[in-house]
């Protein structure tokens, strides 16, 4: 038995490609229609024979027990190489459902028959009158002796034409509430009373059919999970199915097609198109990061949470957006039935476009998943007079990691000292921060969180700093910790001049507070070093009003240098410019100022500045997450109490779906931020920063704008805090590059067209 997980990802991918290329007949691949069992059974048997049929099952039951990253590669290669899905209900759903809910006898009986291809399964859930309202099934099962007798009709049953087994959800008790009277029963289709009729899909295949059950029999031993417990089993099974639908492999395959299509149309250099492709690519990649995190948790034994619904919605809709964009870019050449008219090797764009409609419908429609999230996560009411329930949109930090401890500590500072009246009082005032709070922060050592221990600091990482900033921003404590303890500190840490050590030592108790003097959007300022003196202007000195020292990048005859100027030195003029949140940013004018010292030159200076900016971008993302959390929380709370038409506005479905979309954006940002931290720790700081900051800026701005809309006119007043949060979001989202600037950087890295090619 091979240990697939012991292979490197590359080795595993090669093995998968090799297996597909060797054994999957070309006639089955990249087909517009869904091949029938008579044709595709050979491939099913090959997968079983070589151990590739059941990627998620445990090894002892003949599965591959793939860890999530490997499973993702498996799905990607299957899709990329146009491998058909052949009777996948058995391996994908029935196996895992029996392993979770079945008896040892059922597991022993059914799993080997799935692997051998003797049993081909289909899913009998939906009925003509029970789609989204699945618990409304009317198919009935009545016990006679040691058998169930089943009568009813199932519809949209995928693979029904080839299956010989069907698992049905049937009503076994009509006296209790809808969900409580259902049972999950395994039924042999090869018997009198089972009639299957094909239904042709929009793609012209017979992917699904109708199944009529007239006095059909199944042994009572085929009941799974207990009498009248079918709803629980069905839900766990739908969890597996939704995980599958939440996996980004469809989207990734469609992206491959999109990139191929760009090449064929010669549009792979068009900046406008590349920007749009970058947008969907980043969406799919961020979903992939969130999916991988969820799959990892599931593998570690955590049960499915509502994250599955989050992923199902965003994934299915993003997949559809990729194919929409494909059709739009291809124009009439793509609107062809069969391969697009783009020359040799054209992909079948229209088939992809049609296929992408299905995941938004099966396994629970995107709307139903939004309902689930609105009710179960946000606690929004179903009915006008429902009692309010708590929202779990922002869970309390958990675990005993240093990051969680720091986040808790910052939460306590917010609880003790946070006060919106205090913050309001600081607006458009100078120096624009609360000196007492800065002192407390200094005493806690937070200015030195990112200063290495060797330099006398606390020596923690970006994740820990991010935890503090996330909590402080959530509590609207926007004291200039970010520009000084992150941007300034990290520029200094990565410098190498003599003055560096003394300045860092002074940061430990907050006596030294360095601010990196930059231009707009993180650009180097327009400052020249001539004859040992600095002259020029720095337009965006964040934290400038609290700084004791300015770190000024300047060019001269010897190239780039990073120079230290004490605040208040002769020839220095510092004026305030008001940012969108009405906090001051310094505009630093230097008129022939001799620097106190220099801390870096040439490449070292350039790297110190670039690295500090990228590290700050990552930590700012955490701050934007904190702001987004507060915006979602305060909007949900408002929607529960604000009544119109005698109804809390949170009971209106149109608004529920809107706020759920904002919650989903926040969740995806959390995943991307975690991924960005990981990339940074693996030496890919620039990519990590642009991914995290791009996502966080775009998502938080959208959340803030729509939060105003959901509040109505009160949100348009200065009195309500939601406006303050909007302004803070717009400030941080724009700082050091907004979402579109980061997308441009992403395009410049070549990643948009390269990795999919
Ligand atoms: C390709 C494909 C394969 C399928 N395979 C199977 C299968 O193998 N086995 C099986 O049992 N089923 C299968 N289905 C059926 C699928 O599960 C149902 O189509 C789905 O649950 C939706 O039900 P419906 O089609 O009856 O739509 P309806 O429930 O009638 O919904 C119609 C529209 O109304 C919306 N809507 C309904 N109720 C609400 C509400 N409360 N709030 C907001 N919006 C609402 C829906 O989102 C949808 O947009 C398959 C479907 C497809 C497309």
Short mmCIF file of N, CA, C and O in Angstrom, two decimals, residues 14 72 109 115 194 270 300 372 407 449 487 526 550-551 667-668 670 686 700 704:
data_model
loop_
_atom_site.label_atom_id
_atom_site.label_comp_id
_atom_site.label_asym_id
_atom_site.label_seq_id
_atom_site.Cartn_x
_atom_site.Cartn_y
_atom_site.Cartn_z
N UNK A 14 2.84 14.48 -10.04
CA UNK A 14 3.36 13.72 -11.19
C UNK A 14 2.73 12.33 -11.25
O UNK A 14 2.37 11.84 -12.31
N UNK A 72 -6.48 18.28 -2.80
CA UNK A 72 -6.68 19.42 -3.70
C UNK A 72 -5.96 19.17 -5.02
O UNK A 72 -6.51 19.43 -6.10
N UNK A 109 -20.33 -4.54 4.40
CA UNK A 109 -21.10 -4.97 3.24
C UNK A 109 -20.91 -4.04 2.04
O UNK A 109 -20.70 -4.47 0.91
N UNK A 115 -16.02 -0.09 -4.05
CA UNK A 115 -14.68 -0.15 -4.65
C UNK A 115 -14.65 -1.08 -5.88
O UNK A 115 -13.95 -0.81 -6.85
N UNK A 194 -39.14 -0.07 -9.33
CA UNK A 194 -38.25 1.08 -9.53
C UNK A 194 -38.26 1.43 -11.02
O UNK A 194 -37.94 0.60 -11.86
N UNK A 270 -3.12 42.57 -22.46
CA UNK A 270 -4.03 43.71 -22.35
C UNK A 270 -4.22 44.06 -20.87
O UNK A 270 -4.77 43.28 -20.10
N UNK A 300 -8.41 17.02 10.97
CA UNK A 300 -7.96 16.86 12.35
C UNK A 300 -9.11 16.48 13.28
O UNK A 300 -8.99 16.51 14.50
N UNK A 372 -28.99 29.92 5.78
CA UNK A 372 -28.40 29.15 6.89
C UNK A 372 -27.44 30.04 7.68
O UNK A 372 -27.47 30.07 8.92
N UNK A 407 -4.08 39.33 21.89
CA UNK A 407 -5.37 39.85 21.44
C UNK A 407 -6.30 40.06 22.64
O UNK A 407 -7.00 41.07 22.74
N UNK A 449 7.33 45.07 20.31
CA UNK A 449 6.92 43.68 19.99
C UNK A 449 7.75 43.13 18.83
O UNK A 449 8.18 41.98 18.85
N UNK A 487 6.00 50.03 11.05
CA UNK A 487 6.73 50.60 9.90
C UNK A 487 8.09 51.15 10.34
O UNK A 487 9.13 50.80 9.76
N UNK A 526 10.29 62.74 -2.03
CA UNK A 526 11.10 63.56 -2.92
C UNK A 526 12.11 64.36 -2.08
O UNK A 526 11.92 65.54 -1.80
N UNK A 550 12.55 61.04 12.73
CA UNK A 550 12.09 60.68 11.39
C UNK A 550 13.18 59.88 10.70
O UNK A 550 14.36 60.24 10.79
N UNK A 551 12.76 58.80 10.04
CA UNK A 551 13.69 58.04 9.21
C UNK A 551 13.42 58.47 7.79
O UNK A 551 12.33 58.20 7.25
N UNK A 667 -14.78 36.66 6.39
CA UNK A 667 -14.22 35.33 6.62
C UNK A 667 -13.11 35.00 5.61
O UNK A 667 -12.07 34.45 5.97
N UNK A 668 -13.36 35.34 4.36
CA UNK A 668 -12.35 35.05 3.33
C UNK A 668 -11.09 35.88 3.62
O UNK A 668 -9.96 35.41 3.46
N UNK A 670 -9.96 36.74 6.49
CA UNK A 670 -9.23 36.08 7.58
C UNK A 670 -8.35 34.96 7.02
O UNK A 670 -7.20 34.81 7.41
N UNK A 686 6.63 39.63 -0.01
CA UNK A 686 5.98 40.56 -0.93
C UNK A 686 4.63 40.00 -1.39
O UNK A 686 3.60 40.69 -1.36
N UNK A 700 -12.84 45.21 3.30
CA UNK A 700 -13.25 46.14 4.37
C UNK A 700 -13.96 47.36 3.77
O UNK A 700 -14.94 47.85 4.34
N UNK A 704 -17.69 48.36 4.79
CA UNK A 704 -17.99 49.66 5.40
C UNK A 704 -19.06 50.41 4.59
O UNK A 704 -19.99 50.98 5.15
#
